[in-house]
Short mmCIF file of C-alpha atoms in Angstrom, two decimals:
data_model
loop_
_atom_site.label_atom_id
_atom_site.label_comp_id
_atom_site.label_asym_id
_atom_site.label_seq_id
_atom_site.Cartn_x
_atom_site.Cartn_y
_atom_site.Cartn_z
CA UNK Z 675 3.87 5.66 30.43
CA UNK Z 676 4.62 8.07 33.40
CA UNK Z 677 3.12 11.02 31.56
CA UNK Z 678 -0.38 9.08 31.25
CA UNK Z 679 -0.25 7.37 34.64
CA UNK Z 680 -1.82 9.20 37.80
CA UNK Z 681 0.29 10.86 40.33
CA UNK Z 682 0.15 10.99 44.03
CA UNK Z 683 1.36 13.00 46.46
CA UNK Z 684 4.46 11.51 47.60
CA UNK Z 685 6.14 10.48 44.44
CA UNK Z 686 3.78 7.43 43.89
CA UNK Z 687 2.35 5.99 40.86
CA UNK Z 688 -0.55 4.41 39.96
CA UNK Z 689 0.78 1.70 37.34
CA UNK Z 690 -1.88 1.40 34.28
CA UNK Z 691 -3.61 -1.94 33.53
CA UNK Z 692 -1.31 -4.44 31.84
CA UNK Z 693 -4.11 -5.68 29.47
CA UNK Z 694 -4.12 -2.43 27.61
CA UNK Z 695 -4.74 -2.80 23.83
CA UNK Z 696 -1.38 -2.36 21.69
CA UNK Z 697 -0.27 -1.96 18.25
CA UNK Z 698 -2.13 0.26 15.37
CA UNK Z 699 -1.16 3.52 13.58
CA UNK Z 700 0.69 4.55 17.08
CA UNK Z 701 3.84 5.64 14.76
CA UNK Z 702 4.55 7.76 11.21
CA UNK Z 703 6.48 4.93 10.02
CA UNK Z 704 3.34 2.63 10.86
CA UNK Z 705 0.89 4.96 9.15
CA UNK Z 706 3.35 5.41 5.95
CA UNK Z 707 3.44 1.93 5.38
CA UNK Z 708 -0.50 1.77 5.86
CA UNK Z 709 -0.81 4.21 3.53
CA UNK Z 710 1.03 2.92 1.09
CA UNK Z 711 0.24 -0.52 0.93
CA UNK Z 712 -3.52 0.60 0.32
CA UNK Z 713 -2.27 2.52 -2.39
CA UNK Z 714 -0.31 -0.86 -3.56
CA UNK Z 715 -2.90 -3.11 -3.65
CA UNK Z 716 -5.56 -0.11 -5.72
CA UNK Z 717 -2.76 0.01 -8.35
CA UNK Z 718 -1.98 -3.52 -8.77
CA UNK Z 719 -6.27 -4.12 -9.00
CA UNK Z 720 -6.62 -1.37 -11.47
CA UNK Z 721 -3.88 -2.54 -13.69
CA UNK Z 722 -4.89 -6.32 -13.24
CA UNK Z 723 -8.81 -5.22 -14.44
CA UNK Z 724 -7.50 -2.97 -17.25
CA UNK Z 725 -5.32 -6.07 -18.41
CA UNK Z 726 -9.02 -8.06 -18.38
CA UNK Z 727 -10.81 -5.23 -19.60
CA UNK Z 728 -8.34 -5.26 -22.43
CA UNK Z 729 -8.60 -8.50 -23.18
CA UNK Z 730 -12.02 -8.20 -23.64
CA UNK Z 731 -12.37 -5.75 -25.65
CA UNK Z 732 -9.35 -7.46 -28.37
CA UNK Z 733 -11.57 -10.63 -27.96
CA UNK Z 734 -14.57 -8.53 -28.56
CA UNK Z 735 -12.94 -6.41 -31.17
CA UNK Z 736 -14.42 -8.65 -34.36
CA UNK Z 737 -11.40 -7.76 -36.55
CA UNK Z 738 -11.69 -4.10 -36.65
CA UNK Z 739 -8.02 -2.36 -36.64
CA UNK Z 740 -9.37 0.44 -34.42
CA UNK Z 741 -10.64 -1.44 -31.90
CA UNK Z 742 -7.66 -3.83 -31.54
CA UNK Z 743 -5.37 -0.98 -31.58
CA UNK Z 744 -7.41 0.70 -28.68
CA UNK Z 745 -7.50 -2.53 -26.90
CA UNK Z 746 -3.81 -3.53 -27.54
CA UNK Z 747 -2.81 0.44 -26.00
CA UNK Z 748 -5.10 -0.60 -22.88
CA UNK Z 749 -3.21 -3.86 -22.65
CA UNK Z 750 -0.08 -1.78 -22.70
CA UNK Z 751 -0.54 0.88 -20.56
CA UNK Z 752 -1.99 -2.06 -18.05
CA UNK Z 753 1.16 -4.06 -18.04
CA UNK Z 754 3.20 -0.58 -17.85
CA UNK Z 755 1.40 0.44 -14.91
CA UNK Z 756 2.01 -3.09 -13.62
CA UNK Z 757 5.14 -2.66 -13.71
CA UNK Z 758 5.64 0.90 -12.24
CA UNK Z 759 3.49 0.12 -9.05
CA UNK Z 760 5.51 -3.13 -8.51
CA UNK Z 761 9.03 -0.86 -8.98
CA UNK Z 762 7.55 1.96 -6.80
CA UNK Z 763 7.11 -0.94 -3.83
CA UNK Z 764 10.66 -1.77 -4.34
CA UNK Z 765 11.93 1.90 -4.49
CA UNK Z 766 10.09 2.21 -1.20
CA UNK Z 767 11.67 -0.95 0.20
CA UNK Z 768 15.10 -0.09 -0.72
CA UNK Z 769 14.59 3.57 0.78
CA UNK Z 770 13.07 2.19 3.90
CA UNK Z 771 15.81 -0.33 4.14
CA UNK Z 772 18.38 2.51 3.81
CA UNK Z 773 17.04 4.60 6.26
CA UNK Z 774 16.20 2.11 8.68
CA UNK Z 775 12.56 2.43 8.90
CA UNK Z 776 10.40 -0.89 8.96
CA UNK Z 777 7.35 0.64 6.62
CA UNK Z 778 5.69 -2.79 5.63
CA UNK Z 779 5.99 -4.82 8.55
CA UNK Z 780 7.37 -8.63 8.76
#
């Protein structure tokens, strides 16, 4: 906080305000773990309304075998998804563990 705080001549400070505001993207590590927790939560909504959009569409699907096969691949590639955003977060955990970087916050 010396480098922001106003010098005198004669070696004395003027101390900044103690009420200043704290916290935000002030670090990489901080920012990262912004980033990809946005990117988290988008993948986990997309693959939760393709699962209901798939759902839909099989419900909607009146018996035709073309239409339940398109809806049973959406289902599929929902649930896959799924799956591969919630393994990413724990890659990302387990990396951010090992190198000691706090990316999510507790």
């Amino acid at each position: 906080m010396d480098y922001l705080a106003l010098q005198l001549p004669g070696n004395k400070n003027i101390d900044p305000p103690g009420q200043l505001p704290s916290g935000g993207l002030d670090t990489l590590s901080n920012a990262i773990g912004v980033g990809i927790t946005i990117m988290m939560i988008i993948a986990i909504l997309a693959s939760l309304i393709f699962l209901v959009l798939g759902g839909i569409q099989w419900t909607s699907s009146g018996g035709d075998k073309g239409k339940i096969a398109a809806a049973r691949a959406k289902l599929t590639f929902a649930i896959i998804g799924l799956i591969v955003a919630i393994g990413a977060f724990g890659i990302v955990n387990i990396f951010g563990t090992f190198f000691g970087v706090e990316l999510f916050g507790n």
